[in-house]
PDB file of C-alpha atoms in Angstrom:
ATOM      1  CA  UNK A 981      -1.862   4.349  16.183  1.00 73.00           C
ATOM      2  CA  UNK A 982      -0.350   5.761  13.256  1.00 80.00           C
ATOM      3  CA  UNK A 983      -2.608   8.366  11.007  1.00 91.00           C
ATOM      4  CA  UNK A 984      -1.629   9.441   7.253  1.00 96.00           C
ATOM      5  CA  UNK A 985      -3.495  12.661   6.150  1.00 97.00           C
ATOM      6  CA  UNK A 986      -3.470  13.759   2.544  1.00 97.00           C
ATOM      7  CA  UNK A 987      -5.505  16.791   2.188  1.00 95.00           C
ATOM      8  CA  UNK A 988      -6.106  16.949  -1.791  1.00 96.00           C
ATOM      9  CA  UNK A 989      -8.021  14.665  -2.635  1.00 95.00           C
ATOM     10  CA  UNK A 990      -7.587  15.345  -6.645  1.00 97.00           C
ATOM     11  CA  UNK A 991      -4.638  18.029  -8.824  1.00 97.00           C
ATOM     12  CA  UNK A 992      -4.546  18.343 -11.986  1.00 97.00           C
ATOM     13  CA  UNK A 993      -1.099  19.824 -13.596  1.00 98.00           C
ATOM     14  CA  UNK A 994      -0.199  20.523 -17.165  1.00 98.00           C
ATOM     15  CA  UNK A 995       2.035  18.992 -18.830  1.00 97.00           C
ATOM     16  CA  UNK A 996       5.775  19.340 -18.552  1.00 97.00           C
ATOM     17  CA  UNK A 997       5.252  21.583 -15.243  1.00 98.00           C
ATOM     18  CA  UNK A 998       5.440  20.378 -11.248  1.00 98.00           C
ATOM     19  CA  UNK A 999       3.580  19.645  -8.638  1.00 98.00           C
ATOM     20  CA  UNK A1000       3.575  18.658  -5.444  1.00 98.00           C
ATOM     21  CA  UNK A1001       1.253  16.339  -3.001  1.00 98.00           C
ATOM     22  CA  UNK A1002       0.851  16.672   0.252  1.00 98.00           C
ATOM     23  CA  UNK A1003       0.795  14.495   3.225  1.00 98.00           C
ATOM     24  CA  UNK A1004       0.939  14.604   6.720  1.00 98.00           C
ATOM     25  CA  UNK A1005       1.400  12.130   9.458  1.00 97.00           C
ATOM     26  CA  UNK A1006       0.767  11.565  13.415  1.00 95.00           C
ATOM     27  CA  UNK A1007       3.046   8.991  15.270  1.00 90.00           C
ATOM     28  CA  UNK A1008       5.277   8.979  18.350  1.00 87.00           C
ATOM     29  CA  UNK A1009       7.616   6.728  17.125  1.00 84.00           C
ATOM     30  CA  UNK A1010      11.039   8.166  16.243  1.00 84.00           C
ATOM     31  CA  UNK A1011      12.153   5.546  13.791  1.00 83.00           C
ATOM     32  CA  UNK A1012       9.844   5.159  10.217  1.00 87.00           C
ATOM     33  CA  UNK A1013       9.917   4.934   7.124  1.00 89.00           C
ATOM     34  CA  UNK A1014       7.750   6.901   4.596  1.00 93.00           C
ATOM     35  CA  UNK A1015       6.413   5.873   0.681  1.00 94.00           C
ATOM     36  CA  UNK A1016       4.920   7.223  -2.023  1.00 96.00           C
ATOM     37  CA  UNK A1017       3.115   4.736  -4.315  1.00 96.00           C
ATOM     38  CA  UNK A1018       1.528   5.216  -7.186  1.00 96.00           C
ATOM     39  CA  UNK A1019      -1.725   3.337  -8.541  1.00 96.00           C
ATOM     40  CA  UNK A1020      -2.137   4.089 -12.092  1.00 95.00           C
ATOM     41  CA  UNK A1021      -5.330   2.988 -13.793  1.00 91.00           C
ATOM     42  CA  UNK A1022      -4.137  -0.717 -14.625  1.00 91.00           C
ATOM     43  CA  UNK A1023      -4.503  -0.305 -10.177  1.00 92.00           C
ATOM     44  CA  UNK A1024      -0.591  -1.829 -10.024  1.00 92.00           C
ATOM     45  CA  UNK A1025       0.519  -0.359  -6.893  1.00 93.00           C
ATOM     46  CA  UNK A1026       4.167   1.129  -7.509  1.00 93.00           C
ATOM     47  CA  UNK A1027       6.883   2.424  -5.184  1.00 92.00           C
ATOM     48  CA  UNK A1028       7.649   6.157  -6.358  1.00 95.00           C
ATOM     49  CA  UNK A1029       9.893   6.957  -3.494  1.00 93.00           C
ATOM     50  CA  UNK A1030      10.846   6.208  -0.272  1.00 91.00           C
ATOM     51  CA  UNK A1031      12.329   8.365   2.985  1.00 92.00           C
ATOM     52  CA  UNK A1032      13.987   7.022   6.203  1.00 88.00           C
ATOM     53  CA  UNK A1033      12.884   9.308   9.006  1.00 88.00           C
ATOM     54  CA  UNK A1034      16.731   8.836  10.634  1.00 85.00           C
ATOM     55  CA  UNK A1035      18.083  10.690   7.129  1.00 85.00           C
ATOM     56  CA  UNK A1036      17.697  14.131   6.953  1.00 84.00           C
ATOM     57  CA  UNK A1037      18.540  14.224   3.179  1.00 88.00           C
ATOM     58  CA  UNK A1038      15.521  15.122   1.366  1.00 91.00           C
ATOM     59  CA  UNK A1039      15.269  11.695  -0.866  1.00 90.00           C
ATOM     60  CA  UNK A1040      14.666  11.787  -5.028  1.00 91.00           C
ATOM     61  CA  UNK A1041      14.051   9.437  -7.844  1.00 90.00           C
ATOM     62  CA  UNK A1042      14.949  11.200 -11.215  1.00 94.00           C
ATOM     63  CA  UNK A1043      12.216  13.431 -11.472  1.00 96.00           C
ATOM     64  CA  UNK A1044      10.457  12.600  -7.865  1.00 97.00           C
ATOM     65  CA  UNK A1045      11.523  14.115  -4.880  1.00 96.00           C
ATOM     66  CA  UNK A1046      10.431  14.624  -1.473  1.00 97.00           C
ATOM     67  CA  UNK A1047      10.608  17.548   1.069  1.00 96.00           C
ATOM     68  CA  UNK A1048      10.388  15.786   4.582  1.00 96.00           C
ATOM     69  CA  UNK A1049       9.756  17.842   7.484  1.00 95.00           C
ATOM     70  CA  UNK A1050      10.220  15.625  10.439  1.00 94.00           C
ATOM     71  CA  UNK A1051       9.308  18.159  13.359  1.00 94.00           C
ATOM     72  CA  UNK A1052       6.425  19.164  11.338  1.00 95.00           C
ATOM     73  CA  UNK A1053       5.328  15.582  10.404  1.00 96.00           C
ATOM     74  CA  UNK A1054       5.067  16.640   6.765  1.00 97.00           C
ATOM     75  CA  UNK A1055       6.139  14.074   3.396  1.00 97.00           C
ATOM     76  CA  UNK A1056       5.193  16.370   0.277  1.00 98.00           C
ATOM     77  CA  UNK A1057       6.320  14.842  -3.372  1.00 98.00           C
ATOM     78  CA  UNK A1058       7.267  16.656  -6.094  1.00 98.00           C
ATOM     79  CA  UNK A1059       6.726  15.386  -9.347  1.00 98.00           C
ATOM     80  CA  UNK A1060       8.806  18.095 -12.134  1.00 97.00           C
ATOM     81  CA  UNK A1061       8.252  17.982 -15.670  1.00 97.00           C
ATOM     82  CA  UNK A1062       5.046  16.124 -15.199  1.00 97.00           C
ATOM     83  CA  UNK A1063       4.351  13.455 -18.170  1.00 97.00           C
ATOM     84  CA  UNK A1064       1.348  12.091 -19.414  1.00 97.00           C
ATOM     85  CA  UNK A1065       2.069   8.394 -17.572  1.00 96.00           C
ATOM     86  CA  UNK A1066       2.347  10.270 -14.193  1.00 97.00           C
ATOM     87  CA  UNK A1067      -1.618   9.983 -14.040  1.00 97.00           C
ATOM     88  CA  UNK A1068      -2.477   8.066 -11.200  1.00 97.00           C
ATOM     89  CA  UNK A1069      -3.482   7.628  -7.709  1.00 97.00           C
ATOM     90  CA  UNK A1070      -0.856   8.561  -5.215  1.00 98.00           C
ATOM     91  CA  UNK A1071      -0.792   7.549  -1.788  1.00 97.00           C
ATOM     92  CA  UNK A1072       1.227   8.486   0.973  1.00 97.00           C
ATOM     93  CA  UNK A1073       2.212   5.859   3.169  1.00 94.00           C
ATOM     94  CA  UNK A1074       3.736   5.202   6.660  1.00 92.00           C
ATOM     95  CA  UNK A1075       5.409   2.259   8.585  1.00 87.00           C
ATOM     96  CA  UNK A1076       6.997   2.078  12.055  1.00 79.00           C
ATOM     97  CA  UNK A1077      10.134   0.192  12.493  1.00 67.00           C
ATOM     98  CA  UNK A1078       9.312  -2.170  15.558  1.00 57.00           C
ATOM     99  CA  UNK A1079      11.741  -4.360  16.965  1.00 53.00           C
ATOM    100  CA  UNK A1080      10.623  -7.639  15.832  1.00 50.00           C
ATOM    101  CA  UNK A1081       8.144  -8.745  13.341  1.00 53.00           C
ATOM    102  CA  UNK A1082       5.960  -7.711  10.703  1.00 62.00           C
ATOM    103  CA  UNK A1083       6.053  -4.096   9.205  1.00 73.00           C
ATOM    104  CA  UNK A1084       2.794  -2.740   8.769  1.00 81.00           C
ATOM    105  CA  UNK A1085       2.468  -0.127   6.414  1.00 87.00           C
ATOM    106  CA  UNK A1086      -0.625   2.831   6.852  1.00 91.00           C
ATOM    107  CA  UNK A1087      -1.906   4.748   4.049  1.00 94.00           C
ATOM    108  CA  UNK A1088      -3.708   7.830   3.483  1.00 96.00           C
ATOM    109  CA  UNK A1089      -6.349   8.137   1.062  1.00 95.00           C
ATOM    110  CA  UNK A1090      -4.896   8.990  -2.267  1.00 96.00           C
ATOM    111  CA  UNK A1091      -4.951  11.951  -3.849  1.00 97.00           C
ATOM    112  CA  UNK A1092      -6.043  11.715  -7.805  1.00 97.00           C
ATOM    113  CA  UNK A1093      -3.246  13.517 -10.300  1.00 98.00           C
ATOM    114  CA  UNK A1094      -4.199  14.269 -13.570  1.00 97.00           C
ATOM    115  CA  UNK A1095      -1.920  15.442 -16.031  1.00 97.00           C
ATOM    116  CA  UNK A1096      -3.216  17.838 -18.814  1.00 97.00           C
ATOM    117  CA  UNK A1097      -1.339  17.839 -22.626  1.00 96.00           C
TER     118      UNK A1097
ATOM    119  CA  UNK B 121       8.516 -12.507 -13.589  1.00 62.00           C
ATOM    120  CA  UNK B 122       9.537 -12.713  -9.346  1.00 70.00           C
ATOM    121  CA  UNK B 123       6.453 -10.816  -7.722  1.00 92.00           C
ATOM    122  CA  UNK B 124       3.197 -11.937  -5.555  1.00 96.00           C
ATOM    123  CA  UNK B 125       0.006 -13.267  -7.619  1.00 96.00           C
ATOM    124  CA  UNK B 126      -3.310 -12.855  -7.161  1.00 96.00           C
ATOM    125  CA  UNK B 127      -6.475 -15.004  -8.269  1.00 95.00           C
ATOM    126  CA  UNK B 128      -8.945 -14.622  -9.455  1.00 96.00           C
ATOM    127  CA  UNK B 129      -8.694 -10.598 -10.764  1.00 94.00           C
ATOM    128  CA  UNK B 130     -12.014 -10.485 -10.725  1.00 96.00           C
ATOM    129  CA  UNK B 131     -15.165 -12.223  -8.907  1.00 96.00           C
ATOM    130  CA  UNK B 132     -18.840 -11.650  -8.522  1.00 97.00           C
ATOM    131  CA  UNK B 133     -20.780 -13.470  -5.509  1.00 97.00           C
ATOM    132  CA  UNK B 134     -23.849 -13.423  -4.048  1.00 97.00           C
ATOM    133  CA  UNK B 135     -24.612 -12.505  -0.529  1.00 97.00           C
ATOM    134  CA  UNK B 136     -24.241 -15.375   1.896  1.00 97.00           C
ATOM    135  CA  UNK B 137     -21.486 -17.303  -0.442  1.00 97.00           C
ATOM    136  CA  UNK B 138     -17.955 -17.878   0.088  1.00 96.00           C
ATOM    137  CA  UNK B 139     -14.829 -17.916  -1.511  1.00 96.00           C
ATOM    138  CA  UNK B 140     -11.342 -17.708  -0.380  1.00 97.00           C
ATOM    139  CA  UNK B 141      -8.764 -15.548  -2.471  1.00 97.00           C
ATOM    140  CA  UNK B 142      -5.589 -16.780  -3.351  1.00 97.00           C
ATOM    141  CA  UNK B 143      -1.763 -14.876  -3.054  1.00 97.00           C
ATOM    142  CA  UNK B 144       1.610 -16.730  -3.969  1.00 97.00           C
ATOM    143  CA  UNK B 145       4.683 -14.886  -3.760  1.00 96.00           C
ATOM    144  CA  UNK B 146       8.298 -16.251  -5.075  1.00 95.00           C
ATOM    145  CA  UNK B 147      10.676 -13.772  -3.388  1.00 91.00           C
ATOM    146  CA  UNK B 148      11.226 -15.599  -0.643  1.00 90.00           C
ATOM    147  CA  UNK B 149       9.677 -12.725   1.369  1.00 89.00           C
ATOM    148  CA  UNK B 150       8.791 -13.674   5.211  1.00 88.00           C
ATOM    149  CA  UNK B 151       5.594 -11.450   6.007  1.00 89.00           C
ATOM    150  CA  UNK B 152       2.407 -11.070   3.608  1.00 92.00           C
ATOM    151  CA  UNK B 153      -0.136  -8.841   3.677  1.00 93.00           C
ATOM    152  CA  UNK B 154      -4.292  -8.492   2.573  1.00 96.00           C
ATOM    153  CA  UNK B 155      -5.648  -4.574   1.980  1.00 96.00           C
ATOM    154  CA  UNK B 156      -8.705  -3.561   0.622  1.00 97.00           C
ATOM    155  CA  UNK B 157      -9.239  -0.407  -0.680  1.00 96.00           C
ATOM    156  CA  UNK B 158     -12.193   1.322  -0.924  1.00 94.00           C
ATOM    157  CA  UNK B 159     -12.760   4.456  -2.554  1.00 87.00           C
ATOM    158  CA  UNK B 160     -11.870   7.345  -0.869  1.00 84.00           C
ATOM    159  CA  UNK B 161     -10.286   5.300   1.956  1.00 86.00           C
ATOM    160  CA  UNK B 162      -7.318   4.483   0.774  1.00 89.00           C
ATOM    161  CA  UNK B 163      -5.476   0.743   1.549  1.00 94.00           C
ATOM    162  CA  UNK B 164      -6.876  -0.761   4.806  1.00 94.00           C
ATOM    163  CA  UNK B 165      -4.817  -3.569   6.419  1.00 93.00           C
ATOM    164  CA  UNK B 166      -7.387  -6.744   6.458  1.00 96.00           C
ATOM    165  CA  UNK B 167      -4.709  -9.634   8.193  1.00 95.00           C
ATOM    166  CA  UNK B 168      -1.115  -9.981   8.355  1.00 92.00           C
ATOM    167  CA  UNK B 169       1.040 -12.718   8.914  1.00 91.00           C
ATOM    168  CA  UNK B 170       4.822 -11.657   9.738  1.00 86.00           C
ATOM    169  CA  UNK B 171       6.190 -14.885   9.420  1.00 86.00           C
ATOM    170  CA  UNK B 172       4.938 -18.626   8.564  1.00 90.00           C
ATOM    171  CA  UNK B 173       3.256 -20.096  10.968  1.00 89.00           C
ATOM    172  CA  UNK B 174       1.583 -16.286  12.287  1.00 90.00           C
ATOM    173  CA  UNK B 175      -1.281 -14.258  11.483  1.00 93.00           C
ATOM    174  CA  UNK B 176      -2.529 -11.143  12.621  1.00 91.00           C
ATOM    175  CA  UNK B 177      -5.623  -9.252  12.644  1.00 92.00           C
ATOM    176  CA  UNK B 178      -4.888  -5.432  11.031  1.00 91.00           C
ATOM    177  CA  UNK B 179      -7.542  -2.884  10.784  1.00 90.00           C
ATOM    178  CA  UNK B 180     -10.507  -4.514   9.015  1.00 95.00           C
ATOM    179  CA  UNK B 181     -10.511  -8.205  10.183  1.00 96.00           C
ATOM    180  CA  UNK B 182     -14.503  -8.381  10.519  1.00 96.00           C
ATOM    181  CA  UNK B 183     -15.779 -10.826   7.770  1.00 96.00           C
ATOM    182  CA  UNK B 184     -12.249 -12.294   7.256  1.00 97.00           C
ATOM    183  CA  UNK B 185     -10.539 -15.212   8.155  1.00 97.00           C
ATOM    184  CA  UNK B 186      -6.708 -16.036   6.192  1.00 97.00           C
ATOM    185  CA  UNK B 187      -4.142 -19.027   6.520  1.00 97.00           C
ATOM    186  CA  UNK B 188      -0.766 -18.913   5.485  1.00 96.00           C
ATOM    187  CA  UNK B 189      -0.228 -21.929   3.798  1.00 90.00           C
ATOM    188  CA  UNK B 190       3.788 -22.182   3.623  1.00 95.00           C
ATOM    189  CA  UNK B 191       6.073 -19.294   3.069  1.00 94.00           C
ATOM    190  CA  UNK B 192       5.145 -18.840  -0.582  1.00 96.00           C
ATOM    191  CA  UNK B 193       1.293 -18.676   0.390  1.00 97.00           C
ATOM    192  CA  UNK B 194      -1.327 -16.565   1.866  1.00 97.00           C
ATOM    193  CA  UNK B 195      -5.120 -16.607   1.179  1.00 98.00           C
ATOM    194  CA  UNK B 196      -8.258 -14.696   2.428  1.00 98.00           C
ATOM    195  CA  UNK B 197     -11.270 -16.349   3.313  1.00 98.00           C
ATOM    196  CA  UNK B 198     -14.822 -14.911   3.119  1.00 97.00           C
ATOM    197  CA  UNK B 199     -16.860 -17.222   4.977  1.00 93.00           C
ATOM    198  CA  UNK B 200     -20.621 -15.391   4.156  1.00 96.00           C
ATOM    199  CA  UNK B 201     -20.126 -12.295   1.600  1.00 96.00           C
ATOM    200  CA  UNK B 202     -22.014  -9.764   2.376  1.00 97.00           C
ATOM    201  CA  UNK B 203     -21.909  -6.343   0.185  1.00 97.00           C
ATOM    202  CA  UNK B 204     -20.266  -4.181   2.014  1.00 96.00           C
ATOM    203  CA  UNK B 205     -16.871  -6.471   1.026  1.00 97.00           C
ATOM    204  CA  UNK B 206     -17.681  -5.591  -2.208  1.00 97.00           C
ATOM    205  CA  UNK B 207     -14.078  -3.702  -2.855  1.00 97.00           C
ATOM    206  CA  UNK B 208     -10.737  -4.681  -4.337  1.00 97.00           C
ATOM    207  CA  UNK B 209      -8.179  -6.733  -2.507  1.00 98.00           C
ATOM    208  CA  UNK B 210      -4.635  -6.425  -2.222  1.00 97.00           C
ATOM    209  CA  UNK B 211      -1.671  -9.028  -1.472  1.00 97.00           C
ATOM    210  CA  UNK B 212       1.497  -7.748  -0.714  1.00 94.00           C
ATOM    211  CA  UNK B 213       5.005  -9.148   0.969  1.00 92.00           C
ATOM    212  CA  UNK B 214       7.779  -7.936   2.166  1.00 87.00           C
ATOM    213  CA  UNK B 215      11.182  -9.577   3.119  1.00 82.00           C
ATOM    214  CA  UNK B 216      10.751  -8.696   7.243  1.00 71.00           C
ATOM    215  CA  UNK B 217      13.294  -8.198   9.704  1.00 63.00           C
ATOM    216  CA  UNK B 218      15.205  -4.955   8.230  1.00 60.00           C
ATOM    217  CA  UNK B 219      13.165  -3.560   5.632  1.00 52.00           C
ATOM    218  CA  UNK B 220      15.523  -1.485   4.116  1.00 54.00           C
ATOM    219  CA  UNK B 221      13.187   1.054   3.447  1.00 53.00           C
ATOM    220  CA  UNK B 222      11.812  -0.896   0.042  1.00 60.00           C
ATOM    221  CA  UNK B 223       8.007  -1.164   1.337  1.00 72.00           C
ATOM    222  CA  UNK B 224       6.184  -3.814  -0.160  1.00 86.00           C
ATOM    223  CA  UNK B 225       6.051  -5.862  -3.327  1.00 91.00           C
ATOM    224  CA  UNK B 226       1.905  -5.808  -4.217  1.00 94.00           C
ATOM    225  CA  UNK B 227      -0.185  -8.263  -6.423  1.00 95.00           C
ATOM    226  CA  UNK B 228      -2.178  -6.868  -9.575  1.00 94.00           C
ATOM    227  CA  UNK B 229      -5.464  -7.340  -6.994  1.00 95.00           C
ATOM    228  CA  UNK B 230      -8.636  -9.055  -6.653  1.00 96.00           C
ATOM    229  CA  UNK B 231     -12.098  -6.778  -8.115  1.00 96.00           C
ATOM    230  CA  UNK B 232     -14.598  -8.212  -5.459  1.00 97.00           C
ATOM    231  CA  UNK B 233     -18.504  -7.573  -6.197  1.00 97.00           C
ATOM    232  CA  UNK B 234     -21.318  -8.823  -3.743  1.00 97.00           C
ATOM    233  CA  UNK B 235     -24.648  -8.394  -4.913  1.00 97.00           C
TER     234      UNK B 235
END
């Protein structure tokens, strides 16, 4: 079974600067996909970003990006020039690409961001 | 607006009642999905069903029972509430076969409260 470990469980960043979230993961498959999604306080969940563990290209949205580290099993975000509406919940999430059928995905637990004027 | 829609957004029942939660999705998406979340758990995969016709226990499936209707429809049955389902619930779909990396398409959610 697939684990998702995010070790902060709340950031807080000031405005305008970065930061970055965490995550690790523990699978044996060598096919996935990773996500971030973001839950703001209206609890929508949103897709920030997504990585295909076959791509080594580090993946980015505007001003999201990922550093994926697939020997190390690491999926940190990077949020620059942090805004007000980038308050939220963020998970990290994983999902195996099986042959057939449905695709599961597994979260972690969230980590809180605040963002500070 | 194309997406997957929950009712009701919120509920309050009492221990021992039922109720079944509804999710409709017009995106012509094969698999759905129910998650609850929990705080400081994250999303925790209740029942699947990858394609019409199939469902699948995920993670949390004690409690639970779910039908898929048709392809547009897939609700979550609790038979006798008790409070530790008190949580919110999420519906989500996704096309299947080749995901092309997009994840999942989630309803707004369902605020459950047993008292």
């Amino acid at each position: 079974a697939q684990t998702v470990t995010q070790s902060q469980p709340e950031m807080s960043v000031q405005e305008a600067e970065t930061v970055t979230l965490s995550c690790t993961y523990d699978t044996s498959e060598n096919n996935y996909y990773l996500f971030w999604y973001k839950q703001p306080p209206s609890r929508q969940m949103i897709l920030v970003i997504r990585q295909e563990a076959y791509k080594q290209q580090n993946a980015t949205e505007n001003r999201f990006s990922v550093n994926f580290q697939k020997a190390a099993k690491s999926f940190s975000l990077k949020i620059s020039d942090s805004q007000l509406g980038d308050t939220a919940m963020y998970f990290c999430a994983f999902m195996k690409r099986p042959g057939a059928g449905s695709y599961q995905l597994t979260f972690g637990k969230g980590t809180k961001l605040s963002v500070i004027p | 607006n194309a997406g997957v829609t929950q009712t009701p957004k919120f509920q309050v029942l009492k221990t021992g009642q039922s109720m079944t939660l509804q999710c409709a999705q017009d995106m012509n998406h094969n698999s759905m999905y129910w998650y609850r979340q929990d705080p400081g758990m994250g999303l925790r995969l209740i029942y699947y069903s990858a394609s019409e016709g199939t469902t699948d226990k995920g993670e949390v499936p004690n409690g639970y029972n779910v039908s898929r209707l048709n392809k547009r429809e897939f609700s979550l049955r609790l038979e006798s509430a008790a409070p530790s389902q008190t949580s919110v619930y999420f519906c989500a779909s996704s096309p299947g076969g080749e995901p092309r990396g997009y994840g999942y398409t989630f309803g707004s959610g369902t605020r459950l409260t047993v008292v």
